[in-house]
PDB file of C-alpha atoms in Angstrom:
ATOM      1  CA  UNK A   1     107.535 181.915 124.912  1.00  0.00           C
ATOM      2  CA  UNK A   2     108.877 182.860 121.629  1.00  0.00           C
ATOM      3  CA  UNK A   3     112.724 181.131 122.366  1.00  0.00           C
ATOM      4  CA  UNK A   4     112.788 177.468 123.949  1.00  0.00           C
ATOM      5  CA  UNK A   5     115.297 174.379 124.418  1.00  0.00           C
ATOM      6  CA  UNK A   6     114.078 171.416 121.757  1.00  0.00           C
ATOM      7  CA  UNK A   7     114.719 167.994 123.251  1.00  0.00           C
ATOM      8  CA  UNK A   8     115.399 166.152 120.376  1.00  0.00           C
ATOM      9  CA  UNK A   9     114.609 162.300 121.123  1.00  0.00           C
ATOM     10  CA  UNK A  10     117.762 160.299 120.708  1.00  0.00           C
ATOM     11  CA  UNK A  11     118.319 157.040 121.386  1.00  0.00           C
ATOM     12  CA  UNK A  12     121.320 157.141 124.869  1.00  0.00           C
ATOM     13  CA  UNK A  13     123.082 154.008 123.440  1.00  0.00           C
ATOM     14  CA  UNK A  14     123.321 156.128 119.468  1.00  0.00           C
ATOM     15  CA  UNK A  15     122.430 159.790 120.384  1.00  0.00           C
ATOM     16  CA  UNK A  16     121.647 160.575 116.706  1.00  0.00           C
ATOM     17  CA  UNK A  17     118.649 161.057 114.187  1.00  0.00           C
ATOM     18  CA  UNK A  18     118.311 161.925 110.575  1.00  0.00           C
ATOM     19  CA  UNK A  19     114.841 162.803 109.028  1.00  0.00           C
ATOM     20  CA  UNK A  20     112.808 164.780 106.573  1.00  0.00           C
ATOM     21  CA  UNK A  21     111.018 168.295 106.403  1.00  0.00           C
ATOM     22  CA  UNK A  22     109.013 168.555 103.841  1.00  0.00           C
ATOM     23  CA  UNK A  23     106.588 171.569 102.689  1.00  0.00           C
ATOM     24  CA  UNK A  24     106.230 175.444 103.565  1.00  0.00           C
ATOM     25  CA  UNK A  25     106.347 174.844 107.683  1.00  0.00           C
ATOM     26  CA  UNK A  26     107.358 177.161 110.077  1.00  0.00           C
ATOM     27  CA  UNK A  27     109.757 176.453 112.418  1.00  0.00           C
ATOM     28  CA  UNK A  28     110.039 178.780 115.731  1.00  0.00           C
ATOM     29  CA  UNK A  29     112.971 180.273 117.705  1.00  0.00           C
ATOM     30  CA  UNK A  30     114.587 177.306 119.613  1.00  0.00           C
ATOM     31  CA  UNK A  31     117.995 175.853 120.486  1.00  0.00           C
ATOM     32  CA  UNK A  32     118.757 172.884 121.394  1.00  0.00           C
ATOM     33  CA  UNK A  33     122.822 171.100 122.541  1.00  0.00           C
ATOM     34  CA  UNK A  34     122.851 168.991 120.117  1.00  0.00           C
ATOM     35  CA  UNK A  35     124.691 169.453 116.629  1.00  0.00           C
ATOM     36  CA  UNK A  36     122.103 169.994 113.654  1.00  0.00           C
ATOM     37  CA  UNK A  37     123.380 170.088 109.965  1.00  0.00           C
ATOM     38  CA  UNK A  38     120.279 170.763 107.789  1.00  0.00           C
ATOM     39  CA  UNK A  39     120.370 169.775 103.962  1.00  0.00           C
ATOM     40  CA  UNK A  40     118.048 171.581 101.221  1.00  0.00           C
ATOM     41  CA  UNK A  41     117.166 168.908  98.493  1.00  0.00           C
ATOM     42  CA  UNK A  42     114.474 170.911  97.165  1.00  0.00           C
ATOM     43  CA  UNK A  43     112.911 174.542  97.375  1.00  0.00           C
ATOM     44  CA  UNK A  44     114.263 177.006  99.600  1.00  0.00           C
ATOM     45  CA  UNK A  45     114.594 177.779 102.763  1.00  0.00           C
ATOM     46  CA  UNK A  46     115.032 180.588 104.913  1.00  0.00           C
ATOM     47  CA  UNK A  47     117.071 180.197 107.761  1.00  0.00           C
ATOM     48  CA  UNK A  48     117.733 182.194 110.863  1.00  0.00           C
ATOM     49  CA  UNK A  49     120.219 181.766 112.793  1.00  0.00           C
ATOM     50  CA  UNK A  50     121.516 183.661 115.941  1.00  0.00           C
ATOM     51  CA  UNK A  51     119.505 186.228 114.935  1.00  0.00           C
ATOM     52  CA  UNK A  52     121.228 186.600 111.303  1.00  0.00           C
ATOM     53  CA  UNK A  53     119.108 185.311 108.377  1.00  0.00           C
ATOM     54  CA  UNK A  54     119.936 183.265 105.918  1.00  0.00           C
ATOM     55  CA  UNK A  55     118.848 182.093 102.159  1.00  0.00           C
ATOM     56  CA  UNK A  56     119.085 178.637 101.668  1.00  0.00           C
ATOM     57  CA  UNK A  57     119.090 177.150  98.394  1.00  0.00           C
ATOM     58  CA  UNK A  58     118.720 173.793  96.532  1.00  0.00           C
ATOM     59  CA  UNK A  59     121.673 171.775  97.476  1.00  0.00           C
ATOM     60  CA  UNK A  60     123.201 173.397 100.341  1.00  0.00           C
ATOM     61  CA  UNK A  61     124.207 172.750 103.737  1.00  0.00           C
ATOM     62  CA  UNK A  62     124.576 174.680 107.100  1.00  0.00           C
ATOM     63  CA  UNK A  63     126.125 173.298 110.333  1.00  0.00           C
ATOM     64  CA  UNK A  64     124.167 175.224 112.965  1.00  0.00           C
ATOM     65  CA  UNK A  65     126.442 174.595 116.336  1.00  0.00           C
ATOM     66  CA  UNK A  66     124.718 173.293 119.852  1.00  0.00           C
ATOM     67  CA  UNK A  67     123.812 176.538 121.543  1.00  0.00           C
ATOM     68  CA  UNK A  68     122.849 178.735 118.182  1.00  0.00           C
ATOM     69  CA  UNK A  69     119.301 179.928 118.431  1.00  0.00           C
ATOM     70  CA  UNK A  70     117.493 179.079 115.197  1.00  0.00           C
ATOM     71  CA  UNK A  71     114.843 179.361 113.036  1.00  0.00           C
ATOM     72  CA  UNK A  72     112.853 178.516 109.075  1.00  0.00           C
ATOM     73  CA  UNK A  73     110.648 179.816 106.873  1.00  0.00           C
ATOM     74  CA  UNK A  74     110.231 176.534 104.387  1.00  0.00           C
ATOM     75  CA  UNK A  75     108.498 177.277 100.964  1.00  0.00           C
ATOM     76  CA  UNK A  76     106.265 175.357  99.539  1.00  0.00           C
ATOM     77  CA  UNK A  77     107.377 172.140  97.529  1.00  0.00           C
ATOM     78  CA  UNK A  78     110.106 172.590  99.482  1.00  0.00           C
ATOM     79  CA  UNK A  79     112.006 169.101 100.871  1.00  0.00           C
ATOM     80  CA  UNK A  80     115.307 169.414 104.003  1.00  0.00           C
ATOM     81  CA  UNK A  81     116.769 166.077 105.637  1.00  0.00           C
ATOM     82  CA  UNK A  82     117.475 167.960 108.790  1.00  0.00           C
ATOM     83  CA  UNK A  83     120.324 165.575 110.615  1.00  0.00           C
ATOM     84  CA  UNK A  84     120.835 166.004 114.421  1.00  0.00           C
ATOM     85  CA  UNK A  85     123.461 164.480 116.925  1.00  0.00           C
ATOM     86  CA  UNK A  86     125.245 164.714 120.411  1.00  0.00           C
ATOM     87  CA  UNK A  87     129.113 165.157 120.351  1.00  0.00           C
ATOM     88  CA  UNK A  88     128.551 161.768 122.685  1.00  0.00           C
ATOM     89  CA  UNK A  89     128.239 159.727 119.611  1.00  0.00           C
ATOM     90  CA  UNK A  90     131.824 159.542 119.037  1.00  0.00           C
ATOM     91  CA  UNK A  91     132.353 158.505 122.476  1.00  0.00           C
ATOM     92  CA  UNK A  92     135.195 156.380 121.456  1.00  0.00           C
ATOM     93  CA  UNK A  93     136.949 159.433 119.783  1.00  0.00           C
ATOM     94  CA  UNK A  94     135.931 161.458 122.374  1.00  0.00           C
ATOM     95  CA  UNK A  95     137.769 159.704 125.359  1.00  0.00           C
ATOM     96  CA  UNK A  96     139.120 162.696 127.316  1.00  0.00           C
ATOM     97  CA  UNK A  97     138.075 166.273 128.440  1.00  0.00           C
ATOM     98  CA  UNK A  98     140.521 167.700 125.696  1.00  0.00           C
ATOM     99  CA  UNK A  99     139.467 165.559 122.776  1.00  0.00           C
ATOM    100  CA  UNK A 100     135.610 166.502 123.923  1.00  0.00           C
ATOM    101  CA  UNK A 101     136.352 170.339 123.739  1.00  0.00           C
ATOM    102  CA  UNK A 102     138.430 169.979 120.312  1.00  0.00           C
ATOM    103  CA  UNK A 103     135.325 168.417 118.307  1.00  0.00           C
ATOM    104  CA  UNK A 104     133.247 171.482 119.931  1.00  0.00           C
ATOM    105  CA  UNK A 105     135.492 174.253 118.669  1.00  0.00           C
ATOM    106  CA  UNK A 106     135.694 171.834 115.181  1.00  0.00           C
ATOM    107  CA  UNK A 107     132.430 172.988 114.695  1.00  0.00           C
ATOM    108  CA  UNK A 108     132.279 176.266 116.792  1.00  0.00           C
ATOM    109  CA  UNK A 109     134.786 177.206 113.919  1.00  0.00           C
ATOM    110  CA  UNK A 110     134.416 176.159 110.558  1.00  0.00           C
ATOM    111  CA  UNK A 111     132.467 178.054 108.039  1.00  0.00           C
ATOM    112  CA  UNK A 112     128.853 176.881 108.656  1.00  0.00           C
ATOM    113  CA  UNK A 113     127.857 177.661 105.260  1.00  0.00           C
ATOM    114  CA  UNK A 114     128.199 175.182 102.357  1.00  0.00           C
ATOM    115  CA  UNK A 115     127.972 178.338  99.903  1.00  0.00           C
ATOM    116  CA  UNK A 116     131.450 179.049 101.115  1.00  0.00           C
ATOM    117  CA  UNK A 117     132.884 175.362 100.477  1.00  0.00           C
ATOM    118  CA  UNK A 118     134.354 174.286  97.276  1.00  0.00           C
ATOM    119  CA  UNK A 119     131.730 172.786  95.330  1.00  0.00           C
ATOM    120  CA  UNK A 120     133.107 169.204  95.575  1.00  0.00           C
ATOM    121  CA  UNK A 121     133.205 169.346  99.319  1.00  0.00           C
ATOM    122  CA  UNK A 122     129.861 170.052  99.750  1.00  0.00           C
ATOM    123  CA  UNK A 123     128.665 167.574  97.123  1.00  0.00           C
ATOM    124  CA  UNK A 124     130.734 164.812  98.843  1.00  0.00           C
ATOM    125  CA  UNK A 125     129.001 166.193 102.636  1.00  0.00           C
ATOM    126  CA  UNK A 126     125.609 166.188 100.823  1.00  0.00           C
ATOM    127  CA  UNK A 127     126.038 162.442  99.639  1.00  0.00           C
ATOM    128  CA  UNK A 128     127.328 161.670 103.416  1.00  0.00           C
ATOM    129  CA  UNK A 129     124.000 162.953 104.825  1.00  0.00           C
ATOM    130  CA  UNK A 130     122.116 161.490 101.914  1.00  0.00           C
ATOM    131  CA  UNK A 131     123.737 157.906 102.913  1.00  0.00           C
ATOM    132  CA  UNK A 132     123.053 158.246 106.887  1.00  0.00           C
ATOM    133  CA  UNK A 133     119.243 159.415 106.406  1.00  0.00           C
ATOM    134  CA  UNK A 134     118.788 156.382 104.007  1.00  0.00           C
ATOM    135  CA  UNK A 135     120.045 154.160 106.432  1.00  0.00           C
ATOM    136  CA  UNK A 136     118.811 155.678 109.619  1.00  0.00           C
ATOM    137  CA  UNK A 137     115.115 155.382 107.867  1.00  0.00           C
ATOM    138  CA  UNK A 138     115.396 151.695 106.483  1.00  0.00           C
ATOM    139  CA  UNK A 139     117.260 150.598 109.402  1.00  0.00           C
ATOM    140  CA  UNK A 140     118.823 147.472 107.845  1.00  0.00           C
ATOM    141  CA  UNK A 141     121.077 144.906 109.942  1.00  0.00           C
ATOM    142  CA  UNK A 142     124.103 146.403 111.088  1.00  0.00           C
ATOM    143  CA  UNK A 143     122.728 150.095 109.654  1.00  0.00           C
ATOM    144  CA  UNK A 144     124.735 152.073 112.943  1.00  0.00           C
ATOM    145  CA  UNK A 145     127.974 150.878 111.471  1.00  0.00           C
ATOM    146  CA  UNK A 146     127.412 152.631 108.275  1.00  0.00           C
ATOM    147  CA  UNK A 147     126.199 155.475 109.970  1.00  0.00           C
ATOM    148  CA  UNK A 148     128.797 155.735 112.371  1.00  0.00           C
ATOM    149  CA  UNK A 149     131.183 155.590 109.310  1.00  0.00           C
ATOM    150  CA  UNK A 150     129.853 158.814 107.564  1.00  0.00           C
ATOM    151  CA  UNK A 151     130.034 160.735 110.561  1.00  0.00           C
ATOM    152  CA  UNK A 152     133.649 159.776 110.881  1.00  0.00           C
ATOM    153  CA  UNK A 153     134.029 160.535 107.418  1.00  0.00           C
ATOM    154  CA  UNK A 154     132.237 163.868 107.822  1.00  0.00           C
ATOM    155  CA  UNK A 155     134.338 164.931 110.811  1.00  0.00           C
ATOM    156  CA  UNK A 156     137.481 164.344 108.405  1.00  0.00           C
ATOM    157  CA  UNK A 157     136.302 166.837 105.800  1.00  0.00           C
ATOM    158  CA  UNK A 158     135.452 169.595 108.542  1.00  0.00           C
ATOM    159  CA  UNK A 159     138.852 169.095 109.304  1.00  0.00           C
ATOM    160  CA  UNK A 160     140.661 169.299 106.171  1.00  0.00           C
ATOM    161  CA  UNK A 161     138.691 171.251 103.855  1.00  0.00           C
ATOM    162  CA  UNK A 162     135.868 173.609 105.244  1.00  0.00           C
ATOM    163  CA  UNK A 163     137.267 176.783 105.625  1.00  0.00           C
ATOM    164  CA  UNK A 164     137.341 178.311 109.503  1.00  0.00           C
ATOM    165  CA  UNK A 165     135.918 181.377 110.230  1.00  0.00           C
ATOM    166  CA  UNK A 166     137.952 184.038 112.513  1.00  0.00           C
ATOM    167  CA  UNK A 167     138.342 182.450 115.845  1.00  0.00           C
ATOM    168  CA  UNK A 168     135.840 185.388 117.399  1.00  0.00           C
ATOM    169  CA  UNK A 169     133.071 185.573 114.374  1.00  0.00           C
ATOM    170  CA  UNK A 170     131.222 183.178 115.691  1.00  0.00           C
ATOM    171  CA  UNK A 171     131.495 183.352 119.346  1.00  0.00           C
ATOM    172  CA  UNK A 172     130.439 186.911 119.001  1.00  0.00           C
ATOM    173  CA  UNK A 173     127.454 185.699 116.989  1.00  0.00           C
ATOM    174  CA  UNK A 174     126.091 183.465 119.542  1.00  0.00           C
ATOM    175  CA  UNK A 175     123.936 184.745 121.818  1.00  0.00           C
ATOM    176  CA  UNK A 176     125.237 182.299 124.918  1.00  0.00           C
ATOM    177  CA  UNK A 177     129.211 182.104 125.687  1.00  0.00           C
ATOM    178  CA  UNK A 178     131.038 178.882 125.234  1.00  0.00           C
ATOM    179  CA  UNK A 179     131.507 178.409 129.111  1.00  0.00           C
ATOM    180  CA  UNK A 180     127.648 178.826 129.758  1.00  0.00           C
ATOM    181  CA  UNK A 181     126.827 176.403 127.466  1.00  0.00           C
ATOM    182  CA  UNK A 182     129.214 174.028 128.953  1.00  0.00           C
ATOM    183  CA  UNK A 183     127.311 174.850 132.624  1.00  0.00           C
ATOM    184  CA  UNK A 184     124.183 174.189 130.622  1.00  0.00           C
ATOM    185  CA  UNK A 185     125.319 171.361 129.115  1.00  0.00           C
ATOM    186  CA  UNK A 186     126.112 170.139 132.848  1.00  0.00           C
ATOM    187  CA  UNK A 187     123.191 170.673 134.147  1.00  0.00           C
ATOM    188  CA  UNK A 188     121.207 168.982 130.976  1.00  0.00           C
ATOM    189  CA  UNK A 189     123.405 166.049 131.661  1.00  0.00           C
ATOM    190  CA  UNK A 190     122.411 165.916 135.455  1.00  0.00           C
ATOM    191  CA  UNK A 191     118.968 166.088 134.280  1.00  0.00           C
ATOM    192  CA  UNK A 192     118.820 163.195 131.988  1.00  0.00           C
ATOM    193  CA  UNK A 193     120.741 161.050 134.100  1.00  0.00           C
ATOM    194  CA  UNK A 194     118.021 161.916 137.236  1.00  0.00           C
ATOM    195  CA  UNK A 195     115.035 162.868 135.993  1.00  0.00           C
ATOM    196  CA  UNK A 196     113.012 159.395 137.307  1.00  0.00           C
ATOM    197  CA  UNK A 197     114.409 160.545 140.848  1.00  0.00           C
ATOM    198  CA  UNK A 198     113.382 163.367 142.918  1.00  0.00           C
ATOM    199  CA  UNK A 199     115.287 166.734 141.651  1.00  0.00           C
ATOM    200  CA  UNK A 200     115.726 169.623 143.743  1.00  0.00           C
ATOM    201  CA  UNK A 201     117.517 173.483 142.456  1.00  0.00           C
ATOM    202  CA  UNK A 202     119.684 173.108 145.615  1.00  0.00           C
ATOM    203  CA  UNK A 203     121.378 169.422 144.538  1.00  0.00           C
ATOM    204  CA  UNK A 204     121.646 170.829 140.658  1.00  0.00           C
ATOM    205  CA  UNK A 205     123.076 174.081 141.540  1.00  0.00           C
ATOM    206  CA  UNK A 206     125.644 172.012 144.251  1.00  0.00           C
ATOM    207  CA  UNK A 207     126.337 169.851 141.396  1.00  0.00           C
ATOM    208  CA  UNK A 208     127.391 172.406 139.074  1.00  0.00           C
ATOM    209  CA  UNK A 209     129.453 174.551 141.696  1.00  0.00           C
ATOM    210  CA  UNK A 210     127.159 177.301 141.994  1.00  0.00           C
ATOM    211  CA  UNK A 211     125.578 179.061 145.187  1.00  0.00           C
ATOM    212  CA  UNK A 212     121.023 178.015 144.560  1.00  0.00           C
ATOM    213  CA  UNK A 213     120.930 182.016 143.869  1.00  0.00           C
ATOM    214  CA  UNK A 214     123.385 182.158 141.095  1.00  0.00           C
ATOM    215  CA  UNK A 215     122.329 179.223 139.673  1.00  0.00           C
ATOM    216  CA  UNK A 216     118.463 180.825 139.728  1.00  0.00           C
ATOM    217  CA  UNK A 217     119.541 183.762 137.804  1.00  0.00           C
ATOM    218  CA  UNK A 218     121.768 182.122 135.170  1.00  0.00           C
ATOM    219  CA  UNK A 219     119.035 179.428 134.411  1.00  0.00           C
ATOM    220  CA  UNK A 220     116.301 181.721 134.196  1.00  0.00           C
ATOM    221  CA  UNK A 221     118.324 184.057 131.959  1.00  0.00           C
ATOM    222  CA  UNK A 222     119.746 181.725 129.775  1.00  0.00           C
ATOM    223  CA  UNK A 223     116.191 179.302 129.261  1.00  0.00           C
ATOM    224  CA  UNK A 224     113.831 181.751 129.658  1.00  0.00           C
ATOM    225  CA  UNK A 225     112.226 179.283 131.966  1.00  0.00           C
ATOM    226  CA  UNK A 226     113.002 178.415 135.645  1.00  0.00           C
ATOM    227  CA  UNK A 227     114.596 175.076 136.312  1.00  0.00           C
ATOM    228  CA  UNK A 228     111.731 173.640 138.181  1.00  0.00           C
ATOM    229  CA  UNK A 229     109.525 174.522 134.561  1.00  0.00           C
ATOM    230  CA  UNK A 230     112.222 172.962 132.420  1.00  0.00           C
ATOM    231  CA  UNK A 231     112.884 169.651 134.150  1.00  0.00           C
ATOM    232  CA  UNK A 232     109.095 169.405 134.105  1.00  0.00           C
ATOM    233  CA  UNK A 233     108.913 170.317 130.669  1.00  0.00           C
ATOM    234  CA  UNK A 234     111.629 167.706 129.790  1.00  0.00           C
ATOM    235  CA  UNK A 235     109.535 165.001 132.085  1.00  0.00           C
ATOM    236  CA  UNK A 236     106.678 166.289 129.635  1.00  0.00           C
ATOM    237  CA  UNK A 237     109.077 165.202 126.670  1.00  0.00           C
ATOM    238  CA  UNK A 238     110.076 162.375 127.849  1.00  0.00           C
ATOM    239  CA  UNK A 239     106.396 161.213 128.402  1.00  0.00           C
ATOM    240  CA  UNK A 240     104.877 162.179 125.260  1.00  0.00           C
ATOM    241  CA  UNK A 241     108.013 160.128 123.608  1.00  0.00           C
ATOM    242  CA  UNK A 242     107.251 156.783 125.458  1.00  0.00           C
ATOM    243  CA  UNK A 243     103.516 157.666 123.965  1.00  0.00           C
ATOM    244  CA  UNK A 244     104.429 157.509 120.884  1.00  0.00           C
ATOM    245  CA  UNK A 245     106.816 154.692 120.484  1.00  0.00           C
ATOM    246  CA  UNK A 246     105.728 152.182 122.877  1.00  0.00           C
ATOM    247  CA  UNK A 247     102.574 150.424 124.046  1.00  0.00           C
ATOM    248  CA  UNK A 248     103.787 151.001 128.075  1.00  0.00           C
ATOM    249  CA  UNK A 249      99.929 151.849 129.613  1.00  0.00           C
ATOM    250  CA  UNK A 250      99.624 155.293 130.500  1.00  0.00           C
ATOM    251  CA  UNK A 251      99.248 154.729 134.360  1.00  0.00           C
ATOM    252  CA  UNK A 252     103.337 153.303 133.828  1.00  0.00           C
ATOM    253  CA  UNK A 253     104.063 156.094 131.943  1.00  0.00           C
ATOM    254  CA  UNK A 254     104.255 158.489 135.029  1.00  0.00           C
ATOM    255  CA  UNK A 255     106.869 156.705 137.081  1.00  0.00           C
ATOM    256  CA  UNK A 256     109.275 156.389 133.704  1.00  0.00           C
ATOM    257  CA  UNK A 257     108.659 159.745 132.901  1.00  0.00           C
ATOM    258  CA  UNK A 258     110.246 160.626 136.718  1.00  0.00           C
ATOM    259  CA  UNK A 259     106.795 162.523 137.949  1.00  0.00           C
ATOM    260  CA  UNK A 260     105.824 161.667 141.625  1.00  0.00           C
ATOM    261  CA  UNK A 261     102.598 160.196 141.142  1.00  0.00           C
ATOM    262  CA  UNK A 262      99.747 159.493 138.308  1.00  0.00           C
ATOM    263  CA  UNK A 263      97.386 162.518 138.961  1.00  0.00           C
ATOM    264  CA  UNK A 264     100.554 164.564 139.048  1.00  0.00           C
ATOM    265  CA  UNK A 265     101.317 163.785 135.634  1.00  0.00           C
ATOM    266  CA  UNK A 266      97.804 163.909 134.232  1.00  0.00           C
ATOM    267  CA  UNK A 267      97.334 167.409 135.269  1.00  0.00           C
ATOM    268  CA  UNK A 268     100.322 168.427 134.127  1.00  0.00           C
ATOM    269  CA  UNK A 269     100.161 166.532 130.707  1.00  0.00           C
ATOM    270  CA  UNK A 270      96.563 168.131 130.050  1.00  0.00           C
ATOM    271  CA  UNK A 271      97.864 171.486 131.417  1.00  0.00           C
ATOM    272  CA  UNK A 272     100.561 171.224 128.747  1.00  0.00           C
ATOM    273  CA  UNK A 273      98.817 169.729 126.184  1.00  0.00           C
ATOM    274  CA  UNK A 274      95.029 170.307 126.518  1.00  0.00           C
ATOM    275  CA  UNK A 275      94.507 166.705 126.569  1.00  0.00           C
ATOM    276  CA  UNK A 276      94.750 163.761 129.107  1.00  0.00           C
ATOM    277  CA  UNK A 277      97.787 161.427 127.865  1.00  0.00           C
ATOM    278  CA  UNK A 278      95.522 158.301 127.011  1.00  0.00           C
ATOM    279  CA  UNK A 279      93.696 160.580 123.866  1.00  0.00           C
ATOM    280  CA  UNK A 280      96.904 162.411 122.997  1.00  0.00           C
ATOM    281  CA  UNK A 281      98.191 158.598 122.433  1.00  0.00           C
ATOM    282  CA  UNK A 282      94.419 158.097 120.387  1.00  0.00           C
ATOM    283  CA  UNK A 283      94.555 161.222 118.505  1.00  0.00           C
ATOM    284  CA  UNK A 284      98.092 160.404 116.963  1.00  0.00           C
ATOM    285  CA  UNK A 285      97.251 156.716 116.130  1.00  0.00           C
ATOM    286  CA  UNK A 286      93.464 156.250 116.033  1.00  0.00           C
ATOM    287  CA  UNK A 287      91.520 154.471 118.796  1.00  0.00           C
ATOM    288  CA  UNK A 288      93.227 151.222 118.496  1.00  0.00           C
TER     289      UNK A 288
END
């Protein structure tokens, strides 16, 4: 499928990460909810978003908005800290309906492009994401404070001095309305909360407001995917993540992954991945 939803892995308690890109990769068509601001320190980079490509040099910055389909071209030598967060981090900000919607048109709205910012805005945004990679990777005591602090500080300077774009540029640009992605957005939400229980179409499409054949049609038109395929696929995510980070034994990893039994989740691991879970875990870290 040449367009799919990323499922970033952030942390629920500090729904944010900040890391590196580094050489001539290729990254394919996805999209993802969360906010992704994506910082050239060396090389170029060519950027696609929404269908519209973009040039990306050495020292700039573009705020690519939950929803917008994207894509890169890296050149070699090339080095991005690629910085990626739910609104949900500023939960405290973000107390009411109203003061949730504001921050997404805050970014739905300004100029996504640094190359449009005065030079000394995006210098001061480029030493903000600078400061929150540096700390997200060495992790020091008391390192989300800091963190939390430059996002503040980077939601002030969206504010006051990026420029905003005409209200409809952007919303015309994106290839899913506003109000979808707030039904997606819904239904992602559902999913992460549930996804160790049983989940059916028929409670997600109730939950949502939606009769189980409307819900069908948007899903599969909007994902590309049917909803049974893309809470499986996120159960897939969530399993290869608790691979990775922790030493849980694979026969756990099933139930906190949310599939119904062990052989369920081996066949559809090795279906996925072309490997059973216990050597994808071996393959990444050695036979340990």
């Amino acid at each position: 499928m040449g367009l799919y939803l990323e499922f970033p892995a952030l942390d629920r308690d500090f729904p944010m990460r900040s890391f590196t890109n580094e050489g001539g990769v290729i990254v394919y068509p996805h999209w993802h909810k969360e906010m992704e601001l994506i910082y050239v320190m060396e090389g170029r980079l060519n950027l696609g978003v929404n269908d519209v490509p973009i040039q990306m040099e050495q020292g700039e910055i573009y705020v690519i908005n939950g929803g917008d389909v994207h894509y890169f071209l890296a050149s070699p030598n090339s080095e991005r800290i690629v910085l990626q967060f739910d609104l949900a981090v500023f939960q405290e900000f973000s107390l009411t309906e109203d003061e949730g919607k504001r921050l997404r048109d805050l970014f739905l709205h300004v100029s996504p492009s640094s190359v449009n910012w005065d030079s000394d805005v995006a210098q001061r945004m480029a030493k903000i994401l600078q400061v929150i990679h540096l700390e997200s990777s060495q992790r020091k005591l008391g390192y989300r404070y800091v963190v939390k602090a430059k996002l503040y500080e980077m939601l002030s300077i969206l504010e006051r001095y990026v420029p905003r774009l005409m209200r409809d540029s952007r919303e015309d640009a994106t290839s899913k309305s506003q109000e979808t992605l707030e039904k997606l957005q819904q239904i992602f939400a559902y999913v992460e909360e549930h996804y160790q229980e049983t989940i059916t179409l028929q409670q997600v499409a109730d939950y949502v407001g939606f009769s189980s054949y409307y819900f069908t049609k948007l899903f599969k038109r909007n994902m590309g995917i049917t909803f049974m395929t893309f809470v499986n696929d996120y159960r897939l995510s969530k399993a290869k993540w608790i691979l990775l980070n922790e030493e849980t034994p694979v026969t756990e990893v099933a139930e906190l992954a949310g599939f119904s039994s062990v052989k369920t989740f081996h066949h559809a691991f090795k279906r996925a991945m072309g490997v059973s879970p216990l050597k994808y875990r071996r393959t990444i870290f050695g036979n340990k």
